[in-house]
Amino acid sequence: HGNCHLSVLSHFPLRLAPAMTINVAQFSSVFFTAALTAWCGAGVMVFVFSEEMHFLDALYAVMQILTTVGYGDLTVQSSTFTKVFLSFYMMIGVVVLSDVIAIGVRTVFDVANSSLAMRMKHLHDEEISVSTRQRTFCSPLRLSFGVFLGCWLFGTFVFFLLERCTCSFGHTLVEGCVEADCEATGGYVKDFVDCLYMSSATVTSVGFGDRSAKSFVGRLLAIPWMLFATAATSVFIAHLTKHLYNESVRIRLLQVDLGEMFDQIDDDNSGGLSRYEFLTFALLECGFIVKKDLDVINDLFSRIDKDNSGMISRKEVIERYGKLRTTERMSLRQTLRGSMQLPAEEGSCASGLSAKGTKDDVNLLGKAHDTE
């Protein structure tokens, strides 16, 4: 527990009992899986027992809600109970979907955090050639685009092969339709353009509803396809956004004069950079920080260094950051409803706080504010 971690939610262990400790990230994954399963199960049960839907139709409808595709090809609100249930069910689904999106975004940021190390690796080479800077074929952007394109083409060709004409089943069954003579007896007909249109509406989660899966096998495949395709689209958009942002940053950085940046870091005009100054230079050159960030950090250092010694003690650092963490811990406890106890770090202002937001927490925070 003595290590310094950057993410409270990802690294703080939760103490459930004296002999039982888990990681918050692990707890979040288990809790999310259980919540998602319960949410899907509740929807399927209501559709099956209240609306008398086929199990596959019910799961198909739940997946439309989760992925926000919403074809509208199934009527699932015939009773007042179902309407009330769906009103709250869809709102809860927004929370579930936000966690899915957060997982994808967190993955993209994990990749982004490795960009500084990659740049330093290139600089380690004595001779930096053009080949060193070439992008790999399986870059995250290209890979995510390939998966996105694959999902789009999969929906187009699979449904064109499976559902050129179908009488459907369950709630959407065409009465009097005969599979052997589907078109003549009024079955649902799709040509290639219809399937292309349907696939595009699905992967983008638009879901107009005028074209959707109708056959038993089609809906069976559509359930995982909708989930995977919308997730692939989200990941591709995230990587594309990151790529466009990085390119704009790269263009901006290439316009910065290295000599001018060096002179800004070399405060004593010695013509050389110390280890600390080079660290600052590397972060600036890579675009992780800007000069304004350095000014704010230096100003904070001056505020903490009240005796102008040019050094700040361990106690001063822990005390200042401890005040901030006290607030963060109290906020985290409110999120977790005070059901779990967070261990306090050595020397932090959060030491000794109970798992509940008690008066001691408030008093300690007030003392920290008075000291400030």
mmCIF file of C-alpha atoms in Angstrom, residues 134-144:
data_model
loop_
_atom_site.group_PDB
_atom_site.id
_atom_site.type_symbol
_atom_site.label_atom_id
_atom_site.label_comp_id
_atom_site.label_asym_id
_atom_site.label_seq_id
_atom_site.Cartn_x
_atom_site.Cartn_y
_atom_site.Cartn_z
ATOM 1 C CA GLN A 134 7.233 3.779 -40.206
ATOM 2 C CA ARG A 135 3.935 2.730 -38.760
ATOM 3 C CA THR A 136 3.264 -0.957 -38.288
ATOM 4 C CA PHE A 137 0.657 -2.620 -40.471
ATOM 5 C CA CYS A 138 -1.378 -3.826 -37.476
ATOM 6 C CA SER A 139 -1.730 -0.443 -35.790
ATOM 7 C CA PRO A 140 -4.685 -0.071 -33.391
ATOM 8 C CA LEU A 141 -6.465 2.243 -35.835
ATOM 9 C CA ARG A 142 -6.091 -0.104 -38.792
ATOM 10 C CA LEU A 143 -7.040 -3.118 -36.708
ATOM 11 C CA SER A 144 -10.149 -1.442 -35.310
#
